[in-house]
Short mmCIF file of C-alpha atoms in Angstrom, two decimals:
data_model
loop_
_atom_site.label_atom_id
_atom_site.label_comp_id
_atom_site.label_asym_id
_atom_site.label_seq_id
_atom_site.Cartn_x
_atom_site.Cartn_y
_atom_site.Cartn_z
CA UNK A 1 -3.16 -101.76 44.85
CA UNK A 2 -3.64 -98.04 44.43
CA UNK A 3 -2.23 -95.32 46.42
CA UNK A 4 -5.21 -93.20 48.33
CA UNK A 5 -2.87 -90.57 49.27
CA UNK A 6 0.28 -88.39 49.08
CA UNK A 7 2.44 -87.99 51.90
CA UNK A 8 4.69 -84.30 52.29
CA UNK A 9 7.48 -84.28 54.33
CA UNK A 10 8.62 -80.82 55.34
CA UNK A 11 11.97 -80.08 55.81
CA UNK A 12 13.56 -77.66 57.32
CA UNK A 13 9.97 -76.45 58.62
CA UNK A 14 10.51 -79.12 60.99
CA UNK A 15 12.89 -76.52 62.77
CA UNK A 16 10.50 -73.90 63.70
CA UNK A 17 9.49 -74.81 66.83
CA UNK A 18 6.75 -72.49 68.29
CA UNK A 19 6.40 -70.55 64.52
CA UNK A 20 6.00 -74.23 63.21
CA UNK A 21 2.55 -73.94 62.63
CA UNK A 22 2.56 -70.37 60.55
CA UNK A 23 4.69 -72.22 58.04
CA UNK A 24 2.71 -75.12 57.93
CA UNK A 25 -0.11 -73.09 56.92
CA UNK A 26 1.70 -71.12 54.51
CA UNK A 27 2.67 -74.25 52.78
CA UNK A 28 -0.82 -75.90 53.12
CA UNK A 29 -1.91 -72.60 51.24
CA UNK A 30 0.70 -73.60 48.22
CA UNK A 31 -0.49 -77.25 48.43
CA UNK A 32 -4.15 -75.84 48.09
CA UNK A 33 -3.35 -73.83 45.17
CA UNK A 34 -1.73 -76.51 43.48
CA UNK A 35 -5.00 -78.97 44.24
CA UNK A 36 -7.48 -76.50 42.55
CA UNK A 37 -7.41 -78.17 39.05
CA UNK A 38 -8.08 -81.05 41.30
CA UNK A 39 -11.81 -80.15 43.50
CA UNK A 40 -11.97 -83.63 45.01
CA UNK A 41 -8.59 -83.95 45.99
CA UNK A 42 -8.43 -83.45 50.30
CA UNK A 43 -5.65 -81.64 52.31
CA UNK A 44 -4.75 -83.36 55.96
CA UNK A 45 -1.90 -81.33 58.13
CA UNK A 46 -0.68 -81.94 61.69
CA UNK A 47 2.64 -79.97 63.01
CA UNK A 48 4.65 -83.15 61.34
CA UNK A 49 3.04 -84.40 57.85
CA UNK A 50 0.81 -83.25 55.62
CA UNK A 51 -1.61 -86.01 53.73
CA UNK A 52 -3.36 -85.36 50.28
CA UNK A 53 -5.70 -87.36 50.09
CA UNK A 54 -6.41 -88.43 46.59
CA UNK A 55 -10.16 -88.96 46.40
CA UNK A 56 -9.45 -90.80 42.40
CA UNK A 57 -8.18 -87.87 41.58
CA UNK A 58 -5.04 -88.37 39.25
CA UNK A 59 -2.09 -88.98 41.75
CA UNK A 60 0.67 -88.82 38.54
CA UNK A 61 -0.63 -85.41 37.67
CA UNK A 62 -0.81 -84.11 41.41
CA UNK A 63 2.75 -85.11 41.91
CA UNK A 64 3.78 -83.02 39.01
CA UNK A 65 2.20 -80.19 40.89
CA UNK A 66 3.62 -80.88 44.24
CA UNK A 67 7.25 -81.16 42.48
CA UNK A 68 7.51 -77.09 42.27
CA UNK A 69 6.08 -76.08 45.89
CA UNK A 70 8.85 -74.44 47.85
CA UNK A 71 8.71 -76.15 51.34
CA UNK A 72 8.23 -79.71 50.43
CA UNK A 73 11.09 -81.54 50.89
CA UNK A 74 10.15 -85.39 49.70
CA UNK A 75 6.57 -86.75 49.60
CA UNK A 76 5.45 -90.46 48.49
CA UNK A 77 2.15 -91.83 47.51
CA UNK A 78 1.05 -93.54 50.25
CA UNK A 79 -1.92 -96.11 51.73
CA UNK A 80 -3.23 -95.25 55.23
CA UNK A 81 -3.47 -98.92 56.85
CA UNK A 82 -4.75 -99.17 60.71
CA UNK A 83 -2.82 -99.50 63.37
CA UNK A 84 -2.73 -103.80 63.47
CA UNK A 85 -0.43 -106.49 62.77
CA UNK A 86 -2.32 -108.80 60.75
CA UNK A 87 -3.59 -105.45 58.66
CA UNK A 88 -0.86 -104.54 58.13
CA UNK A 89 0.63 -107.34 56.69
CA UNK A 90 -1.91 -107.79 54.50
CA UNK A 91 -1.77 -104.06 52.86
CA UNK A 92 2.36 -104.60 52.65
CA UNK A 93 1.74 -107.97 50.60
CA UNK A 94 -0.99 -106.48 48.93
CA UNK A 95 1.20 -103.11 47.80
CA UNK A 96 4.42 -105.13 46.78
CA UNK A 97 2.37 -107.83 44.70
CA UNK A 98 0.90 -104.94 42.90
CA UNK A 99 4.64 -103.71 41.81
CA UNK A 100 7.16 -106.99 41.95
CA UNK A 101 8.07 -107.91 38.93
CA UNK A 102 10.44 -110.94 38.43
CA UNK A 103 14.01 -111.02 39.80
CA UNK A 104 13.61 -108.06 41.98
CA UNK A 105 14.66 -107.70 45.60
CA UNK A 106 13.20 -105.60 47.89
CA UNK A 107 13.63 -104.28 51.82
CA UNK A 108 11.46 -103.10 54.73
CA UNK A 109 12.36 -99.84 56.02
CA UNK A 110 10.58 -99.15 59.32
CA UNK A 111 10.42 -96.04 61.40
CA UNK A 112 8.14 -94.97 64.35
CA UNK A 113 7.16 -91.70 65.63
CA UNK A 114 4.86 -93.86 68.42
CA UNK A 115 6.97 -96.13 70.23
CA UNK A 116 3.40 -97.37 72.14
CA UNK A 117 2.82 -99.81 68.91
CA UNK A 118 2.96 -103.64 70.08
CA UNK A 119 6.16 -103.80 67.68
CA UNK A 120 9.51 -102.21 67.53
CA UNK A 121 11.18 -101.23 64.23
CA UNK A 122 13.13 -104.84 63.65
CA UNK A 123 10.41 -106.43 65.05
CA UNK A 124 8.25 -104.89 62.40
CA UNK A 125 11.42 -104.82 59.78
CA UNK A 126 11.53 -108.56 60.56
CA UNK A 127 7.86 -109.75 60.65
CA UNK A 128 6.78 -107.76 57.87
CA UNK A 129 9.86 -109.12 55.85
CA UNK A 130 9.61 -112.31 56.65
CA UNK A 131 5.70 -112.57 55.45
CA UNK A 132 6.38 -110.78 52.02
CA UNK A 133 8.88 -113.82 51.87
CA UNK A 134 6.60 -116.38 52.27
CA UNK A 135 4.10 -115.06 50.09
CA UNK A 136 5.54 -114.07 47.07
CA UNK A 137 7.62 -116.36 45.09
CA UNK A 138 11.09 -115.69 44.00
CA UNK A 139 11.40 -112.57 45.49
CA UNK A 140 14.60 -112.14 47.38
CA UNK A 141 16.36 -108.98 50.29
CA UNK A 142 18.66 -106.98 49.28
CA UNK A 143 19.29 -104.64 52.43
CA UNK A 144 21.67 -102.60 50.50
CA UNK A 145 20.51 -101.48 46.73
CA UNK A 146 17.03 -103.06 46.71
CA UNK A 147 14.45 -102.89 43.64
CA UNK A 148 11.44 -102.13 46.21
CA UNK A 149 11.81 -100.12 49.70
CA UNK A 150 8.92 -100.72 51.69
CA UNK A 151 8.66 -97.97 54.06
CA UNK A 152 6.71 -98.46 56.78
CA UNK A 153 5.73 -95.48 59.23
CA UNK A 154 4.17 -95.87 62.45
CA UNK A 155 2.53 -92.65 63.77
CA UNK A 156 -0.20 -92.43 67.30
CA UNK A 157 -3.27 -92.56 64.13
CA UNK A 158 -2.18 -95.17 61.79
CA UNK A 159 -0.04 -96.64 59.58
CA UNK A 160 1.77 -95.35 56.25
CA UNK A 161 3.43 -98.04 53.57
CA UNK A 162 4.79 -95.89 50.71
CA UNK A 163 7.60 -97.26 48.13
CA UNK A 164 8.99 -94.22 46.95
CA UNK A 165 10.53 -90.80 47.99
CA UNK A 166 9.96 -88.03 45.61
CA UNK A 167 12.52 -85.44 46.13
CA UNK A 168 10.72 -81.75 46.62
CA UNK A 169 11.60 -78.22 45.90
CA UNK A 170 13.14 -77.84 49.09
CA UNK A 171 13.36 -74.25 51.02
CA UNK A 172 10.45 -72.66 52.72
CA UNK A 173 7.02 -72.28 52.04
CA UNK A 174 5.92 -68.85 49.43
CA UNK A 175 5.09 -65.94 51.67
CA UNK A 176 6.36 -67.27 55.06
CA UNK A 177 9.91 -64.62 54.17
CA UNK A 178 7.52 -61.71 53.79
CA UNK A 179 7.44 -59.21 50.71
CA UNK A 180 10.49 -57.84 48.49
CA UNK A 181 10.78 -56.20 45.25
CA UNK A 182 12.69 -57.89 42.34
CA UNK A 183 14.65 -55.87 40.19
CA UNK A 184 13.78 -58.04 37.32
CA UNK A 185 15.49 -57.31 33.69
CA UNK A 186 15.71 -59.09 30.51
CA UNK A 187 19.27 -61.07 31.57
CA UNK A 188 19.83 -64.52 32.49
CA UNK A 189 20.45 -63.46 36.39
CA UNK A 190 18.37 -61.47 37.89
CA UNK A 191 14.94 -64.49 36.91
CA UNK A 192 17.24 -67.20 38.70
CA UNK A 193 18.17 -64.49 42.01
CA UNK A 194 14.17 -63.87 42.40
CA UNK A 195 13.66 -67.78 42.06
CA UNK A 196 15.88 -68.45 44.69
CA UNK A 197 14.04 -65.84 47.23
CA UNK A 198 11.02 -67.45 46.04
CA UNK A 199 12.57 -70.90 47.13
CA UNK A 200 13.61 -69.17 51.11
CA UNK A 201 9.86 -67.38 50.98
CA UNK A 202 9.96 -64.26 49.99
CA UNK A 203 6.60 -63.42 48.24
CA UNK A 204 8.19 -61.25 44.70
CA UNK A 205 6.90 -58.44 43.16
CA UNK A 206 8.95 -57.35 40.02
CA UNK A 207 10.33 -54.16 38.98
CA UNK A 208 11.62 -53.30 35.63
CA UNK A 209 12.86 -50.47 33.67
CA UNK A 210 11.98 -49.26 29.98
CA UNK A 211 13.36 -46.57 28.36
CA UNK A 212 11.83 -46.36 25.00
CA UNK A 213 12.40 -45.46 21.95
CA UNK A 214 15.83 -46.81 23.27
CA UNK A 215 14.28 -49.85 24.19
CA UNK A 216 11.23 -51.81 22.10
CA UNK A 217 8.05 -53.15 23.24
CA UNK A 218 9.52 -56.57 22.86
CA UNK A 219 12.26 -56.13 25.43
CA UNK A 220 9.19 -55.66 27.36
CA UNK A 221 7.14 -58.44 26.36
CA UNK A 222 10.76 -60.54 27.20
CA UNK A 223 10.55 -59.41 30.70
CA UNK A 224 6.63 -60.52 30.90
CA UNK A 225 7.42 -63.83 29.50
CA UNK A 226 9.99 -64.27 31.97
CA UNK A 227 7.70 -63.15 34.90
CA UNK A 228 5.34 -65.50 33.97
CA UNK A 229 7.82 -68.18 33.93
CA UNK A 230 8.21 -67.15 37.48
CA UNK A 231 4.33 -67.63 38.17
CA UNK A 232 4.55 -70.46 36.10
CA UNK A 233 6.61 -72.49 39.11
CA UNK A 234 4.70 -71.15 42.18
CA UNK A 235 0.92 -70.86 40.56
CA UNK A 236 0.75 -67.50 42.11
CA UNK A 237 -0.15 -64.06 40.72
CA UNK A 238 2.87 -61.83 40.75
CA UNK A 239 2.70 -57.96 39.98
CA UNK A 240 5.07 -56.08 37.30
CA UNK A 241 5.85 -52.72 37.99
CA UNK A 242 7.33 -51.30 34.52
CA UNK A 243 8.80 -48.03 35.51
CA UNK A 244 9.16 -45.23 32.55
CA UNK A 245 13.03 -44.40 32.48
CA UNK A 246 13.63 -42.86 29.87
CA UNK A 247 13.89 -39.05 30.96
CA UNK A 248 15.85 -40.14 34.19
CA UNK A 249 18.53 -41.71 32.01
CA UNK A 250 18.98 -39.19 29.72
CA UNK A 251 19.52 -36.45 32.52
CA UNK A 252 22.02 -39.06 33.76
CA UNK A 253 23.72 -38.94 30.43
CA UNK A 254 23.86 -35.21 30.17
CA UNK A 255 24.72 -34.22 34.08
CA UNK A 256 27.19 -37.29 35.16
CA UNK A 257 30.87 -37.89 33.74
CA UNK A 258 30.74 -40.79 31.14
CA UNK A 259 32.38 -43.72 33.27
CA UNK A 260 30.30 -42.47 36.19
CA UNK A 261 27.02 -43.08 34.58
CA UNK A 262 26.45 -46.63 35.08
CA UNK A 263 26.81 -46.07 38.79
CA UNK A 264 24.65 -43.10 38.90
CA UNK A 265 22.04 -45.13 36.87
CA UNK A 266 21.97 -48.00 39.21
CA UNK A 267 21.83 -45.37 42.15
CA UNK A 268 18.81 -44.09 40.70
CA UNK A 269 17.08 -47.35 39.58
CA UNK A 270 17.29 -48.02 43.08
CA UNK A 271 15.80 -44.88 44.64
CA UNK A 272 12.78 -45.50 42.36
CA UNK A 273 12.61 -48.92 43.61
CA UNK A 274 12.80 -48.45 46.82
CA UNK A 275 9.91 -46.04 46.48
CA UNK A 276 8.05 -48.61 44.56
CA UNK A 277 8.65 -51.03 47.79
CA UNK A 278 7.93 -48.14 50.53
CA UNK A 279 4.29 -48.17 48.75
CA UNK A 280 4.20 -51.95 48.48
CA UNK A 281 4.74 -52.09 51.93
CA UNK A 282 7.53 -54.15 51.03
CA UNK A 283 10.85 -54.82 53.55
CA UNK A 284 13.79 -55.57 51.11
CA UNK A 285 14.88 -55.56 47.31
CA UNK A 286 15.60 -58.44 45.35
CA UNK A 287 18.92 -58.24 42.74
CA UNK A 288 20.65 -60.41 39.96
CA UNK A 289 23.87 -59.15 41.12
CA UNK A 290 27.15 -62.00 41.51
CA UNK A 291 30.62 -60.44 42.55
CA UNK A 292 33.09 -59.45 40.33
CA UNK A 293 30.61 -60.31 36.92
CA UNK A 294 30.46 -56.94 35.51
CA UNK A 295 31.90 -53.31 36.26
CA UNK A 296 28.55 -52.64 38.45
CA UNK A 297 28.80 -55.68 40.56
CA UNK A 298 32.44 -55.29 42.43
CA UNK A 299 32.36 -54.27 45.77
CA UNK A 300 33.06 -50.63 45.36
CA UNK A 301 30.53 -50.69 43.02
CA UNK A 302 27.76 -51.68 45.20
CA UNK A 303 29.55 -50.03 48.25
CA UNK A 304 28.30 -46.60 46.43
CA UNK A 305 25.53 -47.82 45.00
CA UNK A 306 24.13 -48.52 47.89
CA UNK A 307 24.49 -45.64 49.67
CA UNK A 308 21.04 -44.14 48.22
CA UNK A 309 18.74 -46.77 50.78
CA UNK A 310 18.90 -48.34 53.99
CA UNK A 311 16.49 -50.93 52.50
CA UNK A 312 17.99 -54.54 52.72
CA UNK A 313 19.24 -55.68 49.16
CA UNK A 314 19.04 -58.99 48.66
CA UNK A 315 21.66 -60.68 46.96
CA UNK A 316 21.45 -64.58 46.15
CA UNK A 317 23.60 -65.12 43.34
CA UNK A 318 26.52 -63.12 44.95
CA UNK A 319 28.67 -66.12 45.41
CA UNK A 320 27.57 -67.98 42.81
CA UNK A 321 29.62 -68.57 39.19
CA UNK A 322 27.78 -68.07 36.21
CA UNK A 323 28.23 -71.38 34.73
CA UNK A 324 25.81 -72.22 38.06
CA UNK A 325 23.60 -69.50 37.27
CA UNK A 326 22.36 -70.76 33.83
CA UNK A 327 22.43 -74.14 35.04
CA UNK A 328 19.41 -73.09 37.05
CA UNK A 329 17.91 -70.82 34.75
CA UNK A 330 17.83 -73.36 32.45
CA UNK A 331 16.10 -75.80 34.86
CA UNK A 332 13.05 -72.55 35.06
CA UNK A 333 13.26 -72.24 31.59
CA UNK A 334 14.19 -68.97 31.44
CA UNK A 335 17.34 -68.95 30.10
CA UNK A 336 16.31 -69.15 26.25
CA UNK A 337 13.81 -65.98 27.04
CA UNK A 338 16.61 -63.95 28.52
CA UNK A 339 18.80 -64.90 25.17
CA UNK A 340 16.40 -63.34 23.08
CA UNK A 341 18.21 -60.54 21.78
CA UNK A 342 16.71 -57.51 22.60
CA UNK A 343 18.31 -54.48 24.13
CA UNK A 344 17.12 -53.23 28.15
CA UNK A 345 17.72 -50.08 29.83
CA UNK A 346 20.98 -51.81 31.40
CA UNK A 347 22.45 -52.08 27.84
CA UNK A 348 21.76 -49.16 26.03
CA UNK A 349 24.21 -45.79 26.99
CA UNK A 350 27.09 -48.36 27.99
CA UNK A 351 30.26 -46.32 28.43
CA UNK A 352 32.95 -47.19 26.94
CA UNK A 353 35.03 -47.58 30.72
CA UNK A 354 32.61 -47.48 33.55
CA UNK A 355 34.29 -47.41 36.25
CA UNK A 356 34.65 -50.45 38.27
CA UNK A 357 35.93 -48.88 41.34
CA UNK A 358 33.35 -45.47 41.97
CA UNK A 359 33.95 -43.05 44.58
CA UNK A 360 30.80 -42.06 47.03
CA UNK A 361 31.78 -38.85 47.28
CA UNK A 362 32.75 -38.13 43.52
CA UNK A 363 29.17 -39.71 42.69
CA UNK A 364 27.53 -37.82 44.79
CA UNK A 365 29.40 -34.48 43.86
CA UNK A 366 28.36 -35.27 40.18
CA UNK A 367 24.86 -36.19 41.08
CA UNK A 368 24.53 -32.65 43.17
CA UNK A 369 25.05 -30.54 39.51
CA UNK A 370 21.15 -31.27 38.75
CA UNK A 371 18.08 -32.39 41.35
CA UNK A 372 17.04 -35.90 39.88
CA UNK A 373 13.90 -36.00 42.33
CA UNK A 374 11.39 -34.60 40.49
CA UNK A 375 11.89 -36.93 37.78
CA UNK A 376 12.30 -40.08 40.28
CA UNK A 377 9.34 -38.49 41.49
CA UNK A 378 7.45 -38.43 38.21
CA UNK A 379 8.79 -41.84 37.16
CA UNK A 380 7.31 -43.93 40.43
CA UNK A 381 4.09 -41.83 39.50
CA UNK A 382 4.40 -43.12 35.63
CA UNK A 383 4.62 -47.24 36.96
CA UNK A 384 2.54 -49.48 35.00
CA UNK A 385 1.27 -52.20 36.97
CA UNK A 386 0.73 -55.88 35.00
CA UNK A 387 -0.88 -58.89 37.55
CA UNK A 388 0.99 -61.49 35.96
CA UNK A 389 -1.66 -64.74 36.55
CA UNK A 390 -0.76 -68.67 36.44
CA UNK A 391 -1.66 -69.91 33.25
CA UNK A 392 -2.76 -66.33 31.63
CA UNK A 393 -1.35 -65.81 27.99
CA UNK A 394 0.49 -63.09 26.85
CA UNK A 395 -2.29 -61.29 25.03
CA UNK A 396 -4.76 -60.69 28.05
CA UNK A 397 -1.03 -59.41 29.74
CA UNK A 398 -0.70 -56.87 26.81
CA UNK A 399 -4.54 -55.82 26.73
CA UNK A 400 -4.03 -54.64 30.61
CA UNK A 401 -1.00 -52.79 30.10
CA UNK A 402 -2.33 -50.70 26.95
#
């Protein structure tokens, strides 16, 4: 027997109560953006499942697809069977013959969201069971580690057999978070950080910094690569902003106190940034930044840092060790991108002992010698904009920014 459809469960959508229905749109959006490579594939939502409705479209190659949408947290293919004994019986022999193989065991699993069906979970556990018994030879119960779960799901329009739970991506749907900005460089963090506020849904747009002839056009095409890695897992456009440094960091380097520079150059990438997200219409940044990693991540560090915005920073690695971070980068695949060794704005004009522990008012004193706004200014008005598209290839990226 073949599945005719795919059922999503949702997760922590399930939660929302009156807003349920703005993320279950959201996420029927994903789903639908996943489906195009598949036209005759159908979507079905209610406020508790969603149904995709296979139409002989391939089910393997739409459950690859469903694997990366944030919001989904298990789905199984499926066969929609009406709401009677007898048909229902049949369908669950029908489904198991088609998978039993010899020496297996197997359980029913029933659940109802109706409690008006004629019968009750072990009533259907038991009759169910008992029929599969009688029909197919050798096969044997195993309530605790069976071969075969039959799951069996009673809802007010029909009924669902499905044999296996997929796990899903998990989080919330892409977009229902709102928009942030991604400070996005060529490391191994700050890919995973705008993953995971992909995965609570925030829609990203990414921000990076090039200082050339300090920095080469392929620590830029490193930072596309790992945007589109990014796009890659949601199927979603995503736009690069690649803001021109180069004359704000060398003013930094000739007006601010060697240790002090790395904190006045963060302060600054995030004044452009945040002007970058005021235009966006954007409500909070997105950063790579875990506690106590480097000399710019302690707390005093980003205590004066962030003194420059009232914008909310988002953090999601901040708690997180780094052996966990390039576990999960590895899992995107962009941990061997950010490897590549080519130098970004954040590595070039180390000092030799930034300080770990900066001073707001000392920073700020330094930062007062020589007005940095006109060249924020003229950097935000020097962004490059790249629309990062699923499946594009790196050449059609390069022919828009040039």
């Amino acid at each position: 027997m073949n599945y005719d459809r795919i059922l999503i469960r949702y997760g922590e959508i399930s939660t929302k109560g009156r807003n349920r229905n703005k993320f279950v749109d959201k996420l029927r959006k994903s789903v639908r953006i996943a489906l195009i490579p598949f036209p005759k594939a159908k979507i079905e939502a209610s406020r508790d499942r969603m149904y995709v409705l296979l139409n002989g479209e391939n089910g393997i190659e739409i459950i690859k697809s469903l694997k990366n949408i944030f919001g989904i947290q298990s789905f199984s293919p499926a066969i929609k069977v009406e709401r009677d004994v007898e048909a229902l019986k049949q369908a669950s022999l029908e489904l198991l013959q088609s998978l039993f193989k010899a020496g297996q065991t197997f359980k029913v699993t029933a659940k109802r969201s109706d409690k008006a069906f004629e019968l009750n979970t072990n009533e259907i556990n038991d009759t169910v069971g008992g029929y599969l018994l009688s029909q197919i030879p050798g096969l044997t119960v195993n309530v605790k580690n069976p071969d075969i779960n039959l799951r069996v799901e009673v809802r007010k329009e029909a009924i669902y057999l499905s044999c296996e739970t997929i796990k899903g991506a998990g989080g919330l749907p892409l977009g229902s978070g709102g928009r942030a900005m991604l400070m996005l460089s060529g490391g191994i963090d700050s890919p995973v950080a705008g993953f995971m506020a992909m995965k609570r849904g925030l829609e990203i747009e990414a921000v990076h910094f090039f200082s050339p002839p300090f920095t080469s056009e392929r620590s830029k095409e490193k930072v596309i690569d790992l945007a589109r890695k990014l796009v890659d897992i949601t199927k979603v456009s995503m736009k690069l902003h690649i803001v021109p440094f180069t004359d704000v960091q060398q003013a930094i380097r000739e007006q601010v106190p060697e240790n002090y520079t790395m904190t006045s150059t963060r302060r600054m990438m995030l004044r452009i940034t945040d002007e970058i997200r005021h235009n966006r219409e954007a409500l909070a940044i997105v950063t790579g930044e875990s506690l106590g990693q480097v000399a710019s991540q302690t707390l005093e560090s980003m205590y004066a840092i962030n003194e420059v915005t009232n914008t909310p920073i988002l953090r999601p690695l901040i708690s997180m060790d780094k052996t966990d971070i390039i576990k999960i980068a590895e899992q995107i695949d962009t941990f061997e991108i950010s490897n590549r060794p080519f130098e970004d704005c954040c590595t070039i004009f180390v000092p030799a002992s930034p300080k770990t522990k900066p001073k707001r008012e000392k920073v700020n004193q330094y930062e007062s010698y020589f007005d940095f706004e006109p060249l924020i200014q003229e950097a935000v008005q020097g962004v490059e904009v790249l629309t990062i598209k699923p499946g594009s290839d790196k050449q059609s990226e390069f022919d828009e920014l040039f």
